[in-house]
Amino acid sequence: MEEAFFIQQAKDKMTICKMCRECNGEVCRGLTPGPGGKGTGSTFVRNVAALKKIQLKMAVIGHDVQPDTTYNFYSSIISAPIMAAPISNVKINYGSLVDEQTYLNGLIDGTQEAGVLSFLGDAPAQAMFDLSLDALKKLNGKAIMTIKPWEMSVFMNRLDLVMAENPMAIAMDIDAGGLTSLRSAHPKVTFMSVEQLRMIKQKMGSVPLILKGIMTSEDAMMALDANADAIILSNHGGRVMDQGESSIEVLQEIVEAVNHRCLILIDGGFRTGSDVFKALALGADAVLIGRPFSHASIGSGKEGVVHLVNRLTRELKDAMMLTQCATLSDIDISKVKVRL
Ligand SMILES: Cc1cc2nc3c(=O)[nH]c(=O)nc-3n(C[C@H](O)[C@H](O)[C@H](O)COP(=O)(O)O)c2cc1C
């Protein structure tokens, strides 16, 4: 089916999100709750805009490259280094006409069929957390539950429930400690210290801990101190802090500081396979994509999500073919021009 069909389906099923031609944060500036970025919306806008300051260097003399996009993430071989970012509360945020359960089913069935992974979201309401937990169960632990940094007793309770499902990894969106609406909710979010994070990792044993919301090399060093196995460079799609840097702008500095001591994932504004290529060239291991996965699942469920992953993978393969990259490890800084 044509791209235009999936776009129309998404438009018809959302009353708040306008499903703009380019999802760049302009129309929804300040709409949080909603699909937008906080305040002036400039952090979301900057995420998308900064990616345009990197160009791919075309190389067409050489071999006839057949790009291989497969990626090994904690012993799961996935079809491309692309994952659905955790997103919850689709009724409130997008004005979704499909309910949370239907949205989640489309997301996990679609990512599973397309051979990639989903991060699952969390919210104060136990019922919302339970929906994500059920999705994790359905996937036999092959997804990444993202628990918010709740006050410790609530966090530990939710961690126990997730650990019981034999998860491949567990993430925590530590930047959610700054979400104003959740700082006064019940349960409420908080910021976590290195000691608390270490204690959490100790409880998880060999299950990888992924810290989402790292934007400086100082925080990356503290994540390493806390024994995190991976970090996600993310500003929550611009929803936590106004006037912040974009995640792609801080990538190279953090890659250098981390120096291969943990995996580095990134999200914020990635819309095409060429965007994914840019992050890999600057040193990221894989890329999470948020809003486009929500649009795809709300609009067309599993088929929409499969269509999205196929398009992104096709674009990534095109980018690799035209830069003479046969494998993901061939993608490096020499393949792009950076004007950040
Ligand atoms: C409506 C909405 C809800 C979100 N909910 C969560 C959440 O529950 N947990 C989380 O870690 N991040 C959440 N995020 C942030 C995303 O996981 C991700 O960091 C961000 O959307 C990436 O930017 P992109 O949408 O421009 O790709 C949410 C984002 C949006 C737009």
Tab-separated table of C-alpha atoms and ligand atoms in Angstrom:
chain	number	residue	atom	x	y	z
A	1	MET	CA	0.000	0.000	0.000
A	2	GLU	CA	1.081	3.587	-0.662
A	3	GLU	CA	2.629	5.859	1.992
A	4	ALA	CA	-0.263	8.302	1.422
A	5	PHE	CA	-2.755	5.662	2.576
A	6	PHE	CA	-0.985	5.198	5.931
A	7	ILE	CA	-0.683	8.967	6.432
A	8	GLN	CA	-4.424	9.432	5.814
A	9	GLN	CA	-5.299	6.582	8.198
A	10	ALA	CA	-3.235	8.242	10.951
A	11	LYS	CA	-4.796	11.663	10.247
A	12	ASP	CA	-8.269	10.164	10.537
A	13	LYS	CA	-7.542	8.541	13.902
A	14	MET	CA	-5.941	11.434	15.811
A	15	THR	CA	-7.723	14.564	17.014
A	16	ILE	CA	-4.772	16.433	18.585
A	17	CYS	CA	-1.722	15.471	16.500
A	18	LYS	CA	-2.031	17.008	13.011
A	19	MET	CA	0.186	14.393	11.338
A	20	CYS	CA	2.231	17.105	9.618
A	21	ARG	CA	4.013	16.415	6.340
A	22	GLU	CA	7.253	16.540	8.355
A	23	CYS	CA	6.971	15.709	12.075
A	24	ASN	CA	9.300	18.503	13.220
A	25	GLY	CA	7.686	20.010	16.316
A	26	GLU	CA	6.614	23.315	14.715
A	27	VAL	CA	2.818	22.997	14.751
A	28	CYS	CA	2.690	21.336	18.191
A	29	ARG	CA	5.110	23.737	19.963
A	30	GLY	CA	4.244	23.713	23.680
A	31	LEU	CA	1.646	20.952	23.441
A	32	THR	CA	2.545	18.770	26.451
A	33	PRO	CA	0.357	16.902	27.316
A	34	GLY	CA	-0.063	16.471	23.598
A	35	PRO	CA	2.444	15.406	20.949
A	36	GLY	CA	4.708	18.469	21.171
A	37	GLY	CA	7.788	19.786	22.905
A	38	LYS	CA	7.736	21.665	26.209
A	39	GLY	CA	7.439	25.465	26.422
A	40	THR	CA	8.474	27.137	23.186
A	41	GLY	CA	8.959	23.650	21.767
A	42	SER	CA	12.476	24.545	20.663
A	43	THR	CA	14.146	21.355	21.918
A	44	PHE	CA	11.884	19.151	19.774
A	45	VAL	CA	12.323	21.495	16.784
A	46	ARG	CA	16.118	21.471	17.286
A	47	ASN	CA	16.238	17.647	17.346
A	48	VAL	CA	14.855	17.512	13.801
A	49	ALA	CA	16.692	20.606	12.504
A	50	ALA	CA	20.161	19.530	13.722
A	51	LEU	CA	20.001	16.268	11.780
A	52	LYS	CA	19.762	18.321	8.589
A	53	LYS	CA	23.244	19.701	9.309
A	54	ILE	CA	24.799	16.336	8.520
A	55	GLN	CA	25.079	15.129	4.930
A	56	LEU	CA	25.987	11.743	3.506
A	57	LYS	CA	29.000	11.545	1.183
A	58	MET	CA	28.033	9.687	-1.973
A	59	ALA	CA	30.599	7.135	-3.205
A	60	VAL	CA	29.794	5.265	-6.373
A	61	ILE	CA	33.086	3.873	-7.629
A	62	GLY	CA	33.971	0.625	-5.923
A	63	HIS	CA	32.022	-2.531	-5.219
A	64	ASP	CA	28.411	-3.374	-5.874
A	65	VAL	CA	27.459	-3.329	-2.197
A	66	GLN	CA	24.603	-5.489	-0.851
A	67	PRO	CA	24.024	-3.826	2.525
A	68	ASP	CA	23.397	-5.990	5.585
A	69	THR	CA	21.478	-4.049	8.257
A	70	THR	CA	21.126	-6.843	10.832
A	71	TYR	CA	22.156	-5.926	14.363
A	72	ASN	CA	22.780	-8.012	17.491
A	73	PHE	CA	21.202	-6.398	20.554
A	74	TYR	CA	21.771	-8.437	23.721
A	75	SER	CA	21.658	-11.723	21.755
A	76	SER	CA	18.571	-10.717	19.765
A	77	ILE	CA	19.377	-10.457	16.073
A	78	ILE	CA	17.182	-7.668	14.713
A	79	SER	CA	16.634	-6.664	11.094
A	80	ALA	CA	18.008	-3.130	11.577
A	81	PRO	CA	19.426	-1.035	14.462
A	82	ILE	CA	16.046	0.663	14.782
A	83	MET	CA	13.702	0.390	17.776
A	84	ALA	CA	10.348	1.872	18.759
A	85	ALA	CA	10.817	4.386	21.588
A	86	PRO	CA	8.572	4.040	24.673
A	87	ILE	CA	5.394	6.084	24.302
A	88	SER	CA	2.309	5.852	26.492
A	89	ASN	CA	-1.019	7.622	27.036
A	90	VAL	CA	-1.901	7.934	23.354
A	91	LYS	CA	-5.450	9.175	24.002
A	92	ILE	CA	-4.268	12.177	26.018
A	93	ASN	CA	-1.183	12.894	23.908
A	94	TYR	CA	-2.411	12.385	20.344
A	95	GLY	CA	-6.188	12.447	20.763
A	96	SER	CA	-6.017	8.845	19.552
A	97	LEU	CA	-9.352	7.335	18.599
A	98	VAL	CA	-7.924	3.867	19.216
A	99	ASP	CA	-7.414	2.809	22.830
A	100	GLU	CA	-4.075	2.138	24.518
A	101	GLN	CA	-4.457	-1.637	24.269
A	102	THR	CA	-5.121	-1.541	20.503
A	103	TYR	CA	-2.215	0.867	19.987
A	104	LEU	CA	0.138	-1.380	21.983
A	105	ASN	CA	-0.995	-4.506	20.123
A	106	GLY	CA	-0.283	-2.837	16.778
A	107	LEU	CA	3.109	-1.709	18.017
A	108	ILE	CA	4.335	-5.023	19.386
A	109	ASP	CA	2.830	-7.195	16.640
A	110	GLY	CA	4.239	-4.881	13.970
A	111	THR	CA	7.746	-4.601	15.419
A	112	GLN	CA	7.841	-8.364	15.982
A	113	GLU	CA	6.762	-9.095	12.412
A	114	ALA	CA	9.281	-6.589	11.023
A	115	GLY	CA	12.052	-8.094	13.176
A	116	VAL	CA	12.860	-5.093	15.370
A	117	LEU	CA	12.296	-4.315	19.051
A	118	SER	CA	9.921	-2.135	21.055
A	119	PHE	CA	10.585	-0.179	24.200
A	120	LEU	CA	7.405	-0.144	26.326
A	121	GLY	CA	6.281	2.937	28.272
A	122	ASP	CA	5.135	3.535	31.851
A	123	ALA	CA	2.725	5.952	33.554
A	124	PRO	CA	1.463	6.657	37.106
A	125	ALA	CA	-1.725	4.612	36.638
A	126	GLN	CA	-1.095	0.980	37.539
A	127	ALA	CA	-3.484	-0.047	34.731
A	128	MET	CA	-1.268	1.674	32.133
A	129	PHE	CA	1.865	-0.048	33.517
A	130	ASP	CA	-0.021	-3.369	33.495
A	131	LEU	CA	-0.792	-3.001	29.780
A	132	SER	CA	2.924	-2.669	29.016
A	133	LEU	CA	3.691	-5.574	31.354
A	134	ASP	CA	1.133	-7.732	29.497
A	135	ALA	CA	2.796	-6.778	26.205
A	136	LEU	CA	6.170	-7.847	27.635
A	137	LYS	CA	4.617	-11.162	28.726
A	138	LYS	CA	3.139	-11.704	25.272
A	139	LEU	CA	6.613	-11.205	23.764
A	140	ASN	CA	8.243	-13.607	26.280
A	141	GLY	CA	10.440	-10.791	27.598
A	142	LYS	CA	11.654	-9.762	24.103
A	143	ALA	CA	11.005	-6.033	24.535
A	144	ILE	CA	12.452	-3.374	26.788
A	145	MET	CA	10.199	-2.194	29.562
A	146	THR	CA	10.964	1.405	30.508
A	147	ILE	CA	10.166	2.063	34.153
A	148	LYS	CA	9.940	5.670	35.283
A	149	PRO	CA	12.080	6.863	38.214
A	150	TRP	CA	9.272	6.592	40.771
A	151	GLU	CA	9.893	7.041	44.472
A	152	MET	CA	11.902	3.981	45.486
A	153	SER	CA	9.206	1.703	46.963
A	154	VAL	CA	7.004	2.016	43.873
A	155	PHE	CA	9.993	1.642	41.541
A	156	MET	CA	11.149	-1.549	43.270
A	157	ASN	CA	7.643	-2.985	43.184
A	158	ARG	CA	7.374	-2.404	39.423
A	159	LEU	CA	10.946	-3.664	38.903
A	160	ASP	CA	10.031	-6.965	40.630
A	161	LEU	CA	7.010	-7.383	38.348
A	162	VAL	CA	9.144	-6.770	35.239
A	163	MET	CA	11.977	-9.041	36.437
A	164	ALA	CA	9.458	-11.874	36.822
A	165	GLU	CA	8.939	-11.795	33.029
A	166	ASN	CA	12.554	-12.700	32.218
A	167	PRO	CA	13.184	-9.426	30.322
A	168	MET	CA	16.013	-9.081	27.784
A	169	ALA	CA	16.854	-5.662	29.345
A	170	ILE	CA	15.178	-2.974	31.447
A	171	ALA	CA	15.331	0.757	30.811
A	172	MET	CA	14.675	3.718	33.079
A	173	ASP	CA	13.829	7.140	31.616
A	174	ILE	CA	15.736	8.957	34.343
A	175	ASP	CA	14.983	12.318	32.708
A	176	ALA	CA	11.305	11.773	33.569
A	177	GLY	CA	12.323	12.920	37.080
A	178	GLY	CA	11.965	16.396	35.555
A	179	LEU	CA	8.482	15.966	34.077
A	180	THR	CA	6.527	18.651	35.932
A	181	SER	CA	3.174	16.883	35.646
A	182	LEU	CA	4.593	13.689	37.184
A	183	ARG	CA	6.494	15.398	40.005
A	184	SER	CA	3.193	16.026	41.767
A	185	ALA	CA	1.396	12.848	40.627
A	186	HIS	CA	0.711	9.711	42.686
A	187	PRO	CA	3.046	7.909	42.557
A	188	LYS	CA	5.481	10.707	41.838
A	189	VAL	CA	8.750	10.720	39.945
A	190	THR	CA	12.060	11.815	41.402
A	191	PHE	CA	15.727	12.099	40.400
A	192	MET	CA	17.955	9.116	41.191
A	193	SER	CA	21.451	9.213	42.697
A	194	VAL	CA	24.367	7.063	41.483
A	195	GLU	CA	24.038	4.991	44.673
A	196	GLN	CA	20.345	4.320	44.067
A	197	LEU	CA	21.018	3.377	40.442
A	198	ARG	CA	23.813	1.025	41.549
A	199	MET	CA	21.465	-0.655	43.998
A	200	ILE	CA	18.872	-1.094	41.230
A	201	LYS	CA	21.456	-2.602	38.874
A	202	GLN	CA	22.615	-4.948	41.638
A	203	LYS	CA	19.052	-6.186	42.033
A	204	MET	CA	18.836	-6.791	38.266
A	205	GLY	CA	21.899	-9.085	38.252
A	206	SER	CA	22.818	-9.961	34.656
A	207	VAL	CA	19.784	-8.218	33.104
A	208	PRO	CA	21.124	-5.137	31.261
A	209	LEU	CA	20.205	-1.718	32.718
A	210	ILE	CA	19.629	1.007	30.101
A	211	LEU	CA	19.525	4.628	31.283
A	212	LYS	CA	17.449	6.867	28.985
A	213	GLY	CA	17.783	10.641	29.108
A	214	ILE	CA	21.562	11.203	29.129
A	215	MET	CA	22.580	14.487	27.449
A	216	THR	CA	26.053	15.306	28.848
A	217	SER	CA	29.342	13.421	29.175
A	218	GLU	CA	29.189	14.125	32.934
A	219	ASP	CA	25.903	12.230	33.243
A	220	ALA	CA	27.316	9.511	30.969
A	221	MET	CA	30.259	9.067	33.369
A	222	MET	CA	27.854	8.802	36.296
A	223	ALA	CA	25.796	6.228	34.371
A	224	LEU	CA	28.988	4.177	33.964
A	225	ASP	CA	29.681	4.621	37.684
A	226	ALA	CA	26.226	3.240	38.356
A	227	ASN	CA	27.117	0.162	36.241
A	228	ALA	CA	24.625	0.924	33.462
A	229	ASP	CA	25.045	-1.390	30.484
A	230	ALA	CA	23.726	1.111	27.938
A	231	ILE	CA	22.653	4.730	27.753
A	232	ILE	CA	20.150	6.458	25.510
A	233	LEU	CA	21.019	10.002	24.497
A	234	SER	CA	17.569	11.521	24.667
A	235	ASN	CA	15.756	14.669	25.715
A	236	HIS	CA	12.421	12.810	25.745
A	237	GLY	CA	11.563	14.263	22.341
A	238	GLY	CA	11.927	17.766	23.814
A	239	ARG	CA	9.234	17.141	26.415
A	240	VAL	CA	11.245	17.542	29.643
A	241	MET	CA	13.192	20.784	29.183
A	242	ASP	CA	12.719	23.773	26.884
A	243	GLN	CA	15.691	25.396	25.069
A	244	GLY	CA	17.879	22.307	25.334
A	245	GLU	CA	20.461	20.845	22.972
A	246	SER	CA	19.489	18.238	20.420
A	247	SER	CA	20.612	14.682	21.056
A	248	ILE	CA	22.628	14.441	17.803
A	249	GLU	CA	24.623	17.544	18.856
A	250	VAL	CA	25.919	15.841	22.002
A	251	LEU	CA	26.543	12.416	20.450
A	252	GLN	CA	30.178	12.738	19.354
A	253	GLU	CA	31.334	14.207	22.676
A	254	ILE	CA	29.621	11.442	24.667
A	255	VAL	CA	30.872	8.665	22.352
A	256	GLU	CA	34.406	9.927	22.972
A	257	ALA	CA	33.938	10.133	26.755
A	258	VAL	CA	32.339	6.681	27.023
A	259	ASN	CA	35.028	5.088	24.838
A	260	HIS	CA	33.178	1.773	24.257
A	261	ARG	CA	32.477	1.130	27.943
A	262	CYS	CA	28.746	0.777	27.306
A	263	LEU	CA	26.328	0.760	24.383
A	264	ILE	CA	25.120	4.145	23.164
A	265	LEU	CA	21.618	4.477	21.759
A	266	ILE	CA	20.006	7.740	20.729
A	267	ASP	CA	16.588	9.219	19.961
A	268	GLY	CA	14.991	12.553	19.101
A	269	GLY	CA	13.848	13.687	15.670
A	270	PHE	CA	14.906	10.651	13.613
A	271	ARG	CA	12.481	10.305	10.716
A	272	THR	CA	14.280	8.433	7.905
A	273	GLY	CA	16.771	5.638	7.354
A	274	SER	CA	19.303	8.297	6.290
A	275	ASP	CA	18.839	9.946	9.710
A	276	VAL	CA	19.615	6.585	11.332
A	277	PHE	CA	22.750	6.322	9.162
A	278	LYS	CA	23.898	9.747	10.460
A	279	ALA	CA	23.683	8.623	14.111
A	280	LEU	CA	25.601	5.423	13.362
A	281	ALA	CA	28.257	7.450	11.534
A	282	LEU	CA	28.716	9.653	14.610
A	283	GLY	CA	29.151	6.592	16.836
A	284	ALA	CA	25.717	5.452	18.048
A	285	ASP	CA	24.998	1.726	18.186
A	286	ALA	CA	21.272	1.993	17.431
A	287	VAL	CA	18.443	4.510	17.128
A	288	LEU	CA	15.037	4.760	18.800
A	289	ILE	CA	12.203	6.449	16.949
A	290	GLY	CA	9.180	7.809	18.809
A	291	ARG	CA	6.308	9.718	17.215
A	292	PRO	CA	6.397	8.004	13.773
A	293	PHE	CA	5.836	4.595	15.432
A	294	SER	CA	2.829	6.007	17.338
A	295	HIS	CA	1.373	7.470	14.133
A	296	ALA	CA	1.867	4.143	12.367
A	297	SER	CA	0.239	2.017	15.052
A	298	ILE	CA	-2.647	4.391	15.813
A	299	GLY	CA	-3.354	4.772	12.098
A	300	SER	CA	-2.983	1.260	10.766
A	301	GLY	CA	-1.940	-1.045	13.634
A	302	LYS	CA	0.441	-3.873	12.800
A	303	GLU	CA	0.416	-3.139	9.024
A	304	GLY	CA	1.317	0.498	9.645
A	305	VAL	CA	4.242	-0.443	11.882
A	306	VAL	CA	5.562	-3.049	9.427
A	307	HIS	CA	5.273	-0.490	6.615
A	308	LEU	CA	7.241	2.071	8.676
A	309	VAL	CA	10.058	-0.352	9.578
A	310	ASN	CA	10.313	-1.539	5.981
A	311	ARG	CA	10.563	2.034	4.723
A	312	LEU	CA	13.216	2.984	7.308
A	313	THR	CA	15.242	-0.150	6.563
A	314	ARG	CA	15.007	0.412	2.815
A	315	GLU	CA	16.240	3.998	3.284
A	316	LEU	CA	19.097	2.832	5.532
A	317	LYS	CA	20.107	0.235	2.919
A	318	ASP	CA	20.018	2.880	0.174
A	319	ALA	CA	22.233	5.153	2.267
A	320	MET	CA	24.673	2.282	2.879
A	321	MET	CA	24.749	1.269	-0.779
A	322	LEU	CA	25.522	4.805	-1.921
A	323	THR	CA	28.306	5.258	0.637
A	324	GLN	CA	29.953	1.858	0.005
A	325	CYS	CA	28.987	0.383	3.382
A	326	ALA	CA	28.299	-3.352	3.255
A	327	THR	CA	27.789	-3.736	7.021
A	328	LEU	CA	26.832	-1.464	9.914
A	329	SER	CA	30.433	-1.448	11.118
A	330	ASP	CA	31.514	0.135	7.808
A	331	ILE	CA	29.456	3.221	8.708
A	332	ASP	CA	31.764	5.768	10.315
A	333	ILE	CA	32.506	9.479	10.487
A	334	SER	CA	34.303	9.391	7.107
A	335	LYS	CA	30.940	8.736	5.409
A	336	VAL	CA	29.355	12.045	6.440
A	337	LYS	CA	29.987	15.789	6.401
A	338	VAL	CA	29.128	17.297	9.803
A	339	ARG	CA	28.267	21.003	10.089
A	340	LEU	CA	26.753	20.981	13.599
B	1	LIG	C1	3.371	11.318	23.401
B	1	LIG	C2	4.680	10.881	23.950
B	1	LIG	C3	4.729	10.059	25.071
B	1	LIG	C4	5.950	9.603	25.568
B	1	LIG	N1	5.979	8.739	26.643
B	1	LIG	C5	7.173	8.267	27.082
B	1	LIG	C6	7.241	7.309	28.140
B	1	LIG	O1	6.251	6.846	28.685
B	1	LIG	N2	8.469	6.897	28.540
B	1	LIG	C7	9.622	7.366	27.957
B	1	LIG	O2	10.721	6.955	28.338
B	1	LIG	N3	9.583	8.271	26.954
B	1	LIG	C8	8.395	8.707	26.491
B	1	LIG	N4	8.371	9.597	25.450
B	1	LIG	C9	9.643	9.990	24.782
B	1	LIG	C10	10.030	8.962	23.682
B	1	LIG	O3	10.347	7.722	24.221
B	1	LIG	C11	11.227	9.417	22.856
B	1	LIG	O4	12.291	9.753	23.706
B	1	LIG	C12	10.928	10.602	21.928
B	1	LIG	O5	9.606	10.554	21.474
B	1	LIG	C13	11.902	10.547	20.735
B	1	LIG	O6	11.699	11.619	19.875
B	1	LIG	P1	10.858	11.511	18.497
B	1	LIG	O7	9.443	11.302	18.883
B	1	LIG	O8	11.093	12.837	17.872
B	1	LIG	O9	11.402	10.354	17.699
B	1	LIG	C14	7.149	10.035	24.942
B	1	LIG	C15	7.097	10.864	23.812
B	1	LIG	C16	5.884	11.275	23.312
B	1	LIG	C17	5.854	12.133	22.061
